[in-house]
CSV table of C-alpha atoms in Angstrom, one decimal:
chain,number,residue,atom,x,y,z
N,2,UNK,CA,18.3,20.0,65.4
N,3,UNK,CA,18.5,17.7,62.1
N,4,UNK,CA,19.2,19.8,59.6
N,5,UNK,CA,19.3,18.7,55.3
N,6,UNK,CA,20.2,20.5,52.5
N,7,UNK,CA,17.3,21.0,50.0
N,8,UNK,CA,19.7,19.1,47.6
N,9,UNK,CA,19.4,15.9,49.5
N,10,UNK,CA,16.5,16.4,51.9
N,11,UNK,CA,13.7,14.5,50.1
N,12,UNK,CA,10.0,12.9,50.8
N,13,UNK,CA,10.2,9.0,51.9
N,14,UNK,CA,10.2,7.3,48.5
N,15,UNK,CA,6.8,5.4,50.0
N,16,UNK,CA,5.3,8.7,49.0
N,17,UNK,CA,6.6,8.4,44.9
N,18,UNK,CA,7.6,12.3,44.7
N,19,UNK,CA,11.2,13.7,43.8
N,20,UNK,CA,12.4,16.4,45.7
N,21,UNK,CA,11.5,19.8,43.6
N,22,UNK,CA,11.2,23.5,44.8
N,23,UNK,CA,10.6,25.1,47.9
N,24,UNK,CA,8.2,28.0,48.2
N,25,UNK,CA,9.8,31.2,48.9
N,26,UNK,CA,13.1,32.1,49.5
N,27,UNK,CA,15.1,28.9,48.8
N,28,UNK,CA,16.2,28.9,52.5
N,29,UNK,CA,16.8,24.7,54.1
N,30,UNK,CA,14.5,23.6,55.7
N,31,UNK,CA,15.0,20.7,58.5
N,32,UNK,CA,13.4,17.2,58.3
N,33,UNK,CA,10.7,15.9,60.7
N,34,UNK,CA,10.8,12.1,60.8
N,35,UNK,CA,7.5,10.5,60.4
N,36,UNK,CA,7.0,6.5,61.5
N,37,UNK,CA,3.7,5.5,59.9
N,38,UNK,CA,2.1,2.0,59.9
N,39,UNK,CA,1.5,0.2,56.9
N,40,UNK,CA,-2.5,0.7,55.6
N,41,UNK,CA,-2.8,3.4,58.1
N,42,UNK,CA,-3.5,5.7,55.2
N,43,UNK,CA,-3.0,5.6,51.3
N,44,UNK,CA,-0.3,6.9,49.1
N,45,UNK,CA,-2.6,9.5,47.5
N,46,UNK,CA,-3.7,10.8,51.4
N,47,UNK,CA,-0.1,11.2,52.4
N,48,UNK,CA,1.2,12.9,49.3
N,49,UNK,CA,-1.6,15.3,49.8
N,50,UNK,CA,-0.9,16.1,53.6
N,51,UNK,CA,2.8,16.3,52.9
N,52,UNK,CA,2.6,19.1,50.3
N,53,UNK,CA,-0.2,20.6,51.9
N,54,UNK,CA,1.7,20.5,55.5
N,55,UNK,CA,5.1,22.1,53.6
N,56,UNK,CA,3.3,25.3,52.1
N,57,UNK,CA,2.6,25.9,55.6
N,58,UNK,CA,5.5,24.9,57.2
N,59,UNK,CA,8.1,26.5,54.4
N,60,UNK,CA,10.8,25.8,57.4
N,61,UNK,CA,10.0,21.2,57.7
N,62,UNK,CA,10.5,18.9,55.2
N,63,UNK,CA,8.9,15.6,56.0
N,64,UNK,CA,10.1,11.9,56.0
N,65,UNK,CA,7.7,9.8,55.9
N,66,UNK,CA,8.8,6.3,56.4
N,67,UNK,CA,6.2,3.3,56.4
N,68,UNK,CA,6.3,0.7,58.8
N,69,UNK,CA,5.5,-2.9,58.9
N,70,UNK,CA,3.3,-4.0,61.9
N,71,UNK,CA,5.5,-7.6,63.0
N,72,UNK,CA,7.9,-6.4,65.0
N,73,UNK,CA,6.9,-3.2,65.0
N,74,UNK,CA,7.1,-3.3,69.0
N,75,UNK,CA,10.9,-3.7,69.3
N,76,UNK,CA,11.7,-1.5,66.3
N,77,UNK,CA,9.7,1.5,68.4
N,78,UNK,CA,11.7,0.4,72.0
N,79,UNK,CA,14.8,0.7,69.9
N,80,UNK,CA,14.4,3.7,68.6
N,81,UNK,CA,13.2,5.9,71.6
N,82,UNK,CA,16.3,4.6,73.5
N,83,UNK,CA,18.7,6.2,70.6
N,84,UNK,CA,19.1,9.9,69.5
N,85,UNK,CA,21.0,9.8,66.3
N,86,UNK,CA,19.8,12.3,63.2
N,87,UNK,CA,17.9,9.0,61.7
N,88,UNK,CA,15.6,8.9,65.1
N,89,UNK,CA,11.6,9.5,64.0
N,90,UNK,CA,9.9,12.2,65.8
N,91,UNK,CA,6.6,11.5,65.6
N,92,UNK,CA,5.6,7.5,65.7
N,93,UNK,CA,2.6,6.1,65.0
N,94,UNK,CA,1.5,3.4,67.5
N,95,UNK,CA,-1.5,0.9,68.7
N,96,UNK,CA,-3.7,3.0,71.1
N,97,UNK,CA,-3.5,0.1,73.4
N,98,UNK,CA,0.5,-0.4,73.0
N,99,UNK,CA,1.5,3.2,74.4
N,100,UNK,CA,1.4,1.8,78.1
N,101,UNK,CA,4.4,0.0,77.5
N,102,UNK,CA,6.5,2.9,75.7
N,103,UNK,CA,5.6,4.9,78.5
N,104,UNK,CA,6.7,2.0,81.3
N,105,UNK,CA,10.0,1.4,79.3
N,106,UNK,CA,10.5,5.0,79.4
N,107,UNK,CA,11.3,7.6,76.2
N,108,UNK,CA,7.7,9.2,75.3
N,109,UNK,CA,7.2,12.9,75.5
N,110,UNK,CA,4.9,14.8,77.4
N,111,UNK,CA,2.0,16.1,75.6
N,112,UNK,CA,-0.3,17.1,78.2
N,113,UNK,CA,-0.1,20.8,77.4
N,114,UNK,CA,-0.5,20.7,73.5
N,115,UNK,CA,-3.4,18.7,74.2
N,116,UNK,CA,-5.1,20.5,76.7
N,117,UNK,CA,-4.5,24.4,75.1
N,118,UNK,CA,-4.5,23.8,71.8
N,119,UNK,CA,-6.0,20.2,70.6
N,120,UNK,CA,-9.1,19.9,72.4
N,121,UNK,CA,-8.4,16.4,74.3
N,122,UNK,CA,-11.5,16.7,76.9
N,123,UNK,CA,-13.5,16.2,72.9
N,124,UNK,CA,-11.6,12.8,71.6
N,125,UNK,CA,-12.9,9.5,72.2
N,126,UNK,CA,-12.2,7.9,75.1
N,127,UNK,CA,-11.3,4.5,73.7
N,128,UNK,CA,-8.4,6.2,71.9
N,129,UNK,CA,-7.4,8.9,74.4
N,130,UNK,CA,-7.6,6.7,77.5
N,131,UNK,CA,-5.2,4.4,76.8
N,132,UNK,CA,-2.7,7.0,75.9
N,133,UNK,CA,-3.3,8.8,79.5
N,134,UNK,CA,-1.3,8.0,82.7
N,135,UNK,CA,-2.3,10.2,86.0
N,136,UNK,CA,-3.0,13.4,84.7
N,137,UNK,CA,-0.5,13.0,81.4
N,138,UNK,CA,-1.5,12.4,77.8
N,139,UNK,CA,1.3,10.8,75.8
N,140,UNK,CA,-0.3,9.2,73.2
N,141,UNK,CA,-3.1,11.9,70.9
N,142,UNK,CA,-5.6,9.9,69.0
N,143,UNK,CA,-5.5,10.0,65.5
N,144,UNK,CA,-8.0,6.9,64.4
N,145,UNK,CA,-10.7,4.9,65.2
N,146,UNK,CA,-12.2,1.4,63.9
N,147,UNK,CA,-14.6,-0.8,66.3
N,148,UNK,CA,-17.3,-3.7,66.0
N,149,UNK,CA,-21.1,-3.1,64.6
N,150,UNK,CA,-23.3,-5.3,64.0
N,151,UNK,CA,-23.4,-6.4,60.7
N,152,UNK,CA,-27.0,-8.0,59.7
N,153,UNK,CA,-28.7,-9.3,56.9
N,154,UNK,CA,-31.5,-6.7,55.7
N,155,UNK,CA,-34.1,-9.6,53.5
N,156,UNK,CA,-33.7,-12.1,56.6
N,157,UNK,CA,-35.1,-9.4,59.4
N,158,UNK,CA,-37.5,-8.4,56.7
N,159,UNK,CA,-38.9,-12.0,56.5
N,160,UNK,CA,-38.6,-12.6,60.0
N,161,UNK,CA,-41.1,-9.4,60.7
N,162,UNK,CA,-37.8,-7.5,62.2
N,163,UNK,CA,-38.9,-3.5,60.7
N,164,UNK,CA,-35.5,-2.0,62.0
N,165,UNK,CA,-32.6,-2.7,64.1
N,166,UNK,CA,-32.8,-3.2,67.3
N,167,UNK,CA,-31.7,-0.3,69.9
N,168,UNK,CA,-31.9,-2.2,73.1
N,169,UNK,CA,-30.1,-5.1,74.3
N,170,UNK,CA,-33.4,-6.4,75.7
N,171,UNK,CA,-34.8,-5.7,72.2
N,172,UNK,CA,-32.0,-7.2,70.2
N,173,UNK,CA,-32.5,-10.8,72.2
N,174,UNK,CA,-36.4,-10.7,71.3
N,175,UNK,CA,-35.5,-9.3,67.6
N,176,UNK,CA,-32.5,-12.4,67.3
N,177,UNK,CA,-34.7,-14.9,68.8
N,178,UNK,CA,-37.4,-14.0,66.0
N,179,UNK,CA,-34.6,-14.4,63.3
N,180,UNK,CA,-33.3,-17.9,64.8
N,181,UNK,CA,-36.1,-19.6,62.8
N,182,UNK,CA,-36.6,-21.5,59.5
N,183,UNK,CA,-33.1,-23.1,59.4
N,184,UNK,CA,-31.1,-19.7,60.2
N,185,UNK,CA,-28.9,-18.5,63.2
N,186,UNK,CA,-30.4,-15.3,64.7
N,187,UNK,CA,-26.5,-14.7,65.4
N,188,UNK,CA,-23.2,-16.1,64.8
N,189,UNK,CA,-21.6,-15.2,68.1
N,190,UNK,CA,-18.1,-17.6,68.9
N,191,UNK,CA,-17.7,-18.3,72.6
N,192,UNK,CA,-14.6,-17.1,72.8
N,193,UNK,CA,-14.9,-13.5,71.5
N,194,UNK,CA,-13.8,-11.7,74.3
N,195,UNK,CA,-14.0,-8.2,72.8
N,196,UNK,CA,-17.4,-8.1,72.3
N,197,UNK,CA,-17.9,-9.7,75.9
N,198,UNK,CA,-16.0,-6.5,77.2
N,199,UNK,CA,-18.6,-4.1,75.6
N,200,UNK,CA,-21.4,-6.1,77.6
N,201,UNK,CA,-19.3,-6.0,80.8
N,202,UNK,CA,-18.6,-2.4,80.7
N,203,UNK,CA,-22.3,-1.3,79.8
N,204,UNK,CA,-22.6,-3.1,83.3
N,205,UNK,CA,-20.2,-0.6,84.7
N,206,UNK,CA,-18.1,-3.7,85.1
N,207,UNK,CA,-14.3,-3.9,83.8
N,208,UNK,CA,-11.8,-6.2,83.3
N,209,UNK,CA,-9.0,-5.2,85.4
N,210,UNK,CA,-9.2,-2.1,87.5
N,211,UNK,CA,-5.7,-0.5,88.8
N,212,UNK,CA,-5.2,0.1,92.6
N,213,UNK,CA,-3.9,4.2,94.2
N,214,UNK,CA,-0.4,1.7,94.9
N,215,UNK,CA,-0.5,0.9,91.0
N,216,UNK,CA,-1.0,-2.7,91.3
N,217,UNK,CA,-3.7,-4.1,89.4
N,218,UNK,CA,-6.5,-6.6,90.1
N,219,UNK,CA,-8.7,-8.8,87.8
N,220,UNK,CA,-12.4,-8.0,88.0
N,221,UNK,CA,-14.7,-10.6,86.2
N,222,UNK,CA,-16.1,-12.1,89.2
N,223,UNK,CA,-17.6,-8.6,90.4
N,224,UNK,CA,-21.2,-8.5,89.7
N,225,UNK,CA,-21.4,-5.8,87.3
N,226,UNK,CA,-19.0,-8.0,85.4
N,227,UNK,CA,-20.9,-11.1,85.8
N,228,UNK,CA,-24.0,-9.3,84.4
N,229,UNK,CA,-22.2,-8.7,81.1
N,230,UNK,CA,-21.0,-12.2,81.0
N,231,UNK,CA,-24.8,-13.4,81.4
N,232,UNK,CA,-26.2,-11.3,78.4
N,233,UNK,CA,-23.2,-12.9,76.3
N,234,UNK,CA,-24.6,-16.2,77.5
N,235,UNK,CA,-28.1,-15.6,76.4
N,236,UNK,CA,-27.1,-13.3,73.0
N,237,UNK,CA,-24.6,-17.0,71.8
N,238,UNK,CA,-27.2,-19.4,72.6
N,239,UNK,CA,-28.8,-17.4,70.0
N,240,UNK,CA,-27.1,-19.1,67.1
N,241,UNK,CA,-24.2,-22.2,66.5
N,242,UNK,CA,-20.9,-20.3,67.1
N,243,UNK,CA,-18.5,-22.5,68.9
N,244,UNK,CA,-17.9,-22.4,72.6
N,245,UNK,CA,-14.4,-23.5,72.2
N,246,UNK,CA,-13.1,-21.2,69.3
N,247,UNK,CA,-12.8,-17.3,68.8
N,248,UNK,CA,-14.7,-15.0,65.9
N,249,UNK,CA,-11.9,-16.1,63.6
N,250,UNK,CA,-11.5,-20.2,63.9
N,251,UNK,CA,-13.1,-20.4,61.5
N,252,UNK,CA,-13.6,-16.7,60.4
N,253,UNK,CA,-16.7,-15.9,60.9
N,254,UNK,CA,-16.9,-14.1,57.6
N,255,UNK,CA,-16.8,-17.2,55.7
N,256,UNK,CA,-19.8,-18.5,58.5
N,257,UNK,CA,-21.9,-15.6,57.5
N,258,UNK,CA,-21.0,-15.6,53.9
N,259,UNK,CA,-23.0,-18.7,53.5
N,260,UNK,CA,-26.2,-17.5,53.6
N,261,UNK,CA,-28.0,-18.9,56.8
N,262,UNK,CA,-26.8,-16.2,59.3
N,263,UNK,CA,-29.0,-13.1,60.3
N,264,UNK,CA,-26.0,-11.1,62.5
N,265,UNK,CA,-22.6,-10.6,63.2
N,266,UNK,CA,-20.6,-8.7,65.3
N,267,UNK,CA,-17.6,-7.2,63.6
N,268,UNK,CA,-15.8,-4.2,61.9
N,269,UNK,CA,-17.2,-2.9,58.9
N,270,UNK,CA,-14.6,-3.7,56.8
N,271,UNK,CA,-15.5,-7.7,56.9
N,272,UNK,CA,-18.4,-7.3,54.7
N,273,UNK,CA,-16.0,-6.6,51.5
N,274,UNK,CA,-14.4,-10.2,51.8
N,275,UNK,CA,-18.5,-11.8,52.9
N,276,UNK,CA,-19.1,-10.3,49.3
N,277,UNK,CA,-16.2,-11.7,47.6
N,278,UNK,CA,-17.1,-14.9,48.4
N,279,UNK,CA,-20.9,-14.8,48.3
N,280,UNK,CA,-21.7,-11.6,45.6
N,281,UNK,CA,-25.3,-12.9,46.3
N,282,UNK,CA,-24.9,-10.9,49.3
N,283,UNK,CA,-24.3,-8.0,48.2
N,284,UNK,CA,-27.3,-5.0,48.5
N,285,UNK,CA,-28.7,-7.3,51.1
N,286,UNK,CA,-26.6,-6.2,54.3
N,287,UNK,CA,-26.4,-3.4,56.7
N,288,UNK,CA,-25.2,-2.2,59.6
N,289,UNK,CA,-26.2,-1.1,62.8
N,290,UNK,CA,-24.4,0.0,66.2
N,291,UNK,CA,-24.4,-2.6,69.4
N,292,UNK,CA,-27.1,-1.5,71.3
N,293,UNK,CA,-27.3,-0.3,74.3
N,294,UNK,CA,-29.0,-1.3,78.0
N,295,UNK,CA,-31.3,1.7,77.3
N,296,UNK,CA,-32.0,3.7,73.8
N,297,UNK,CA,-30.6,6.7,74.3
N,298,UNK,CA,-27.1,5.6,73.5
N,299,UNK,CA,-25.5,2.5,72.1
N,300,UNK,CA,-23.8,0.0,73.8
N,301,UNK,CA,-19.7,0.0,74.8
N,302,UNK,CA,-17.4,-1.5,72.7
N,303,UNK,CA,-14.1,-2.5,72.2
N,304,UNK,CA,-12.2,0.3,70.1
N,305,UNK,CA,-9.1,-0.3,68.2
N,306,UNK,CA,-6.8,2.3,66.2
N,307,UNK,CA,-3.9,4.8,66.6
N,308,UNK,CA,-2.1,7.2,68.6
N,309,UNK,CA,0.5,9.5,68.0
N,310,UNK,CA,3.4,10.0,70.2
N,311,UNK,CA,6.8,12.0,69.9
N,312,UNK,CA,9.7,10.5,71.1
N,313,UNK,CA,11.1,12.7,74.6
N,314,UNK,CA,15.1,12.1,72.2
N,315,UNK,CA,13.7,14.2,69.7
N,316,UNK,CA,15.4,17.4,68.9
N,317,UNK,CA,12.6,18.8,66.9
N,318,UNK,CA,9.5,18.7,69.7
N,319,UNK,CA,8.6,22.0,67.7
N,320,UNK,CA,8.3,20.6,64.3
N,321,UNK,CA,6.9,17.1,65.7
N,322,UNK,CA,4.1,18.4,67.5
N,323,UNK,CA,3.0,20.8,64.3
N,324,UNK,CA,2.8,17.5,62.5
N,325,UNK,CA,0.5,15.8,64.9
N,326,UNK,CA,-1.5,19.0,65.4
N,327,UNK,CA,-2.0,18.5,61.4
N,328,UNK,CA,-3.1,15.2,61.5
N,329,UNK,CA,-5.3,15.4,64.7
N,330,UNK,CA,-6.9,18.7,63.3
N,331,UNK,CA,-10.4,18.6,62.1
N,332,UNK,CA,-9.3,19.6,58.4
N,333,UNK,CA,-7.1,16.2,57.9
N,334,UNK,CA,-9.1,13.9,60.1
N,335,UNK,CA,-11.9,14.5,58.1
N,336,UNK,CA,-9.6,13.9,55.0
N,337,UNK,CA,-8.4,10.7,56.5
N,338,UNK,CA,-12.3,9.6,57.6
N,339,UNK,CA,-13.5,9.7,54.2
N,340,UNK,CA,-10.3,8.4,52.4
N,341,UNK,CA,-9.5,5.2,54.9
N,342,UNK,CA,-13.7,4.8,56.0
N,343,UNK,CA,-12.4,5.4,59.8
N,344,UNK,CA,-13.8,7.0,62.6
N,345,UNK,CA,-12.3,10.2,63.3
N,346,UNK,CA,-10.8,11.3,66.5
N,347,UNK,CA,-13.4,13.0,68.1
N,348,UNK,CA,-17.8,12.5,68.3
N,349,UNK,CA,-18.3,15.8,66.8
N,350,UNK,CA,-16.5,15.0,63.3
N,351,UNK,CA,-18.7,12.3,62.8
N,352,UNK,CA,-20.3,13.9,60.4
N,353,UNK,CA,-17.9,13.2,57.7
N,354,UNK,CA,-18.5,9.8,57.2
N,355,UNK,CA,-22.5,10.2,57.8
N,356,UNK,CA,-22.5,8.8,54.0
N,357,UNK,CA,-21.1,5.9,54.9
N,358,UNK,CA,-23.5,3.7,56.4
N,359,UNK,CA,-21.2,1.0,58.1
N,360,UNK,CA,-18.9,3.9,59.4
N,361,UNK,CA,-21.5,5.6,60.6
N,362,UNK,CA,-22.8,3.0,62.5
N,363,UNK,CA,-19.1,2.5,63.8
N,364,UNK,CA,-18.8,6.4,64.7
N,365,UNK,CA,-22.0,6.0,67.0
N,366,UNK,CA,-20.4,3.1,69.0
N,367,UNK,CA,-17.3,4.7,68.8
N,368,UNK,CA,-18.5,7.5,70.8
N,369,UNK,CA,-18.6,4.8,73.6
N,370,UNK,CA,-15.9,3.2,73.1
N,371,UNK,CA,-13.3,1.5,75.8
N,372,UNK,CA,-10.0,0.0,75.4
N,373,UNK,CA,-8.0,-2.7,77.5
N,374,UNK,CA,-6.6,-1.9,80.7
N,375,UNK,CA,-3.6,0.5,80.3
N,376,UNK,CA,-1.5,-1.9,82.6
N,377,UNK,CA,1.7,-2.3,80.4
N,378,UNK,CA,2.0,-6.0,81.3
N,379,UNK,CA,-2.0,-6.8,79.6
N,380,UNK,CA,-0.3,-7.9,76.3
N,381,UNK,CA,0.7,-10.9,79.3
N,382,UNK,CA,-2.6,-11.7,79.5
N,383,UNK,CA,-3.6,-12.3,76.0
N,384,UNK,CA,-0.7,-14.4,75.6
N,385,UNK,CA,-2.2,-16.8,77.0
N,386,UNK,CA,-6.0,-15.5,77.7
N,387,UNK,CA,-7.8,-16.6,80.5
N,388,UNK,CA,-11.0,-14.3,79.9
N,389,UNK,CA,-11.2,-16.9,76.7
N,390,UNK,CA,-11.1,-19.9,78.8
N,391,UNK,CA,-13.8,-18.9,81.2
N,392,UNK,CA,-15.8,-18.0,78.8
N,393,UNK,CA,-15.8,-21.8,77.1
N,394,UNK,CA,-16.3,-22.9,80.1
N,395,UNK,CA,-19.5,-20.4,81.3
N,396,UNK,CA,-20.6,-21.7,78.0
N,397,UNK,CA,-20.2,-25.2,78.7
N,398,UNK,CA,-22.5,-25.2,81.9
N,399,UNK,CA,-20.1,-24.6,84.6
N,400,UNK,CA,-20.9,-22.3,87.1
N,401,UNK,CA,-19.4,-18.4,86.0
N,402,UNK,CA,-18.8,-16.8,89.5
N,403,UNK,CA,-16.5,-19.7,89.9
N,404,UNK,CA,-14.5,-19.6,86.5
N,405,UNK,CA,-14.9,-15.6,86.5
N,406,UNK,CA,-12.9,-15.4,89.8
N,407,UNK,CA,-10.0,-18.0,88.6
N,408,UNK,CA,-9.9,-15.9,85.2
N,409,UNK,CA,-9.8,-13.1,87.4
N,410,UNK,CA,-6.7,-14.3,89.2
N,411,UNK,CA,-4.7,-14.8,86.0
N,412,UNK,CA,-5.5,-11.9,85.1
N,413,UNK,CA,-4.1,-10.4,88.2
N,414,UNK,CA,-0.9,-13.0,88.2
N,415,UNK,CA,-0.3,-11.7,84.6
N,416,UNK,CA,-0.6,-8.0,85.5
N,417,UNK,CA,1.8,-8.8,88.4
N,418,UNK,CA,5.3,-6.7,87.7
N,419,UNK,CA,6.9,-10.2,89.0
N,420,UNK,CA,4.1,-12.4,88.3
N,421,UNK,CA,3.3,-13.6,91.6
């Protein structure tokens, strides 16, 4: 077990506090390492947990040591191969990047912990999928961000458009309505292939699906996939977006900042720069979930965020998995909701962010929420993404059961352990 002096053992300077006094007894205490990303949460958040965590953990100090997304991939392969004192024991990571730390080998097994006492069966799929291989949980969710619809309040008013839509049926008649009078009902690129993976799950359609022998197969050109690809195609033609360009080339917030755009697909967080550069904007937009096929829930989407993992060289599993027991607990995932405007880890902490209109509206998608097939070879087939070319194509006029099946074959070829 690492173990520092008090005289030396002090926070990660990211945090801007000197080491001062322990509570109680004046005994060591031992260091947990802590890899967070960069923006994952502010200074004032972290200071907070940290001295809250160590008046409950009067045996841990913790390190926490911020870390830069480029290259972050390598960095975390390196450092769950090695064991030395300077080792982190609890990593952050990209929900959809812990199927290659578990295919390179060097995660821990968090299966128990998650099941007796973090309550996985209640955290949103789209974060604890992807960290789940057979019956094993590796990665525990600890954040959630994913596309609304972002729409312009004064346009639907003078278009006759009362409130959002809840339908997908209804959101075509409601955008068709707003593509009047020199407007786009929507600004929807061709090529924005996460939003098309919402529609094509809805479908009960995916992109990949993963075989009992562990192969995996591209599946556009099944039908329930195809059905998703024919709303996209009806929801673009909709508005001007480009068939041959994704949501940002150009960025789609400067496209909607100009004034003649009723919708948008994207995260919350967009409308801050919209504003910047129209302030003319601002009062004027809201926020609503993608809808659904039916009313009673809103539609899939894509959803991006964090695990937490602990790496199996750790010698502290004790100490690491009271850390990520802190951070997944309902106390500071409420803390980090409100601080960062995320969605917390599981549907039933929504509440926190209820005041926050555009998080809100992200929390209710969230709740059905996917992620990217867990195959640890997918980052191969965004490399050089074939779902985007199809999807230019479809656009273009060409038939889509014939381009869905040769995306589907990349796909496959990509997913391939030897490519073939």
């Amino acid at each position: 077990m690492k173990r520092r002096l008090l005289a030396v053992a002090c926070v990660s300077a990211c945090l801007l506090t000197a080491c001062g006094s322990l509570p109680g007894s004046g005994t060591s205490r031992h260091t947990v390492t802590v890899w967070l990303m960069k923006d994952s949460a502010s200074k004032d958040f972290l200071k907070r947990f940290t001295e809250d965590f160590e008046s409950k953990h009067d045996d841990i100090r913790l390190d926490i040591r911020i870390q830069e997304w480029t290259g972050i991939g390598d960095k975390v392969q390196a450092a769950l191969k090695r064991g030395d004192a300077d080792a982190p024991d609890v990593i952050e990571v990209g929900n959809t990047q812990v199927a290659q730390y578990v295919d390179a080998g060097g995660l821990s097994d968090l299966t128990l912990e998650s099941m007796r006492d973090w309550g996985m069966n209640d955290w949103l799929p789209g974060l604890s999928e992807p960290g789940r291989f057979g019956t094993r949980q590796f990665g525990v969710p600890w954040y959630a961000a994913n596309r609304v619809v972002i729409y312009r309040k004064d346009l639907f008013r003078a278009a006759g458009v009362e409130q959002p839509p809840k339908t997908r049926e209804q959101w075509l008649t409601d955008t068709e309505r707003l593509n009047t009078a020199g407007n786009q009902g929507i600004y929807l690129a061709g090529q924005d292939w996460y939003t098309l993976s919402g529609f094509i799950w809805d479908e009960g359609g995916d992109l990949a699906e993963e075989s009992r022998s562990g192969s995996w197969t591209g599946t556009l050109d099944t039908p329930a996939a195809l059905r998703g690809i024919e709303f996209y195609r009806r929801l673009q033609a909709l508005g001007d977006g480009p068939v041959d360009a994704d949501e940002e080339h150009p960025p789609q917030s400067g496209v909607f900042a100009k004034g003649r755009v009723a919708q948008i697909v994207a995260v919350p967080g967009l409308v801050q720069a919209i504003e910047r550069t129209n302030p003319d904007l601002k009062g004027k937009l809201g926020f609503f979930p993608v809808p659904g096929k039916t009313a009673e829930k809103p539609g899939a989407v894509f959803t991006g965020g964090s695990d937490l993992v602990v790496p199996e060289n750790t010698d502290d599993r004790t100490g690491a998995t009271a850390v990520i027991a802190a951070l997944a607990g309902a106390r500071w995932q409420t803390e980090l909701a409100r601080t960062m405007n995320y969605v917390p880890n599981k549907s039933k902490l929504a509440g926190a962010v209820s005041g926050e209109p555009g998080v809100a509206a992200m929390a209710a998608g969230a709740a059905q929420g996917r992620a990217t097939p867990s195959s640890p070879q997918w980052a191969a087939v965004e490399a050089d993404n074939p779902i985007k070319k199809s999807m230019t194509k479809i656009l273009g006029g060409a038939d889509p059961a014939t381009e869905a099946r040769k995306a589907s074959e990349s796909i496959t070829r990509a997913l391939s352990v030897d490519g073939e």
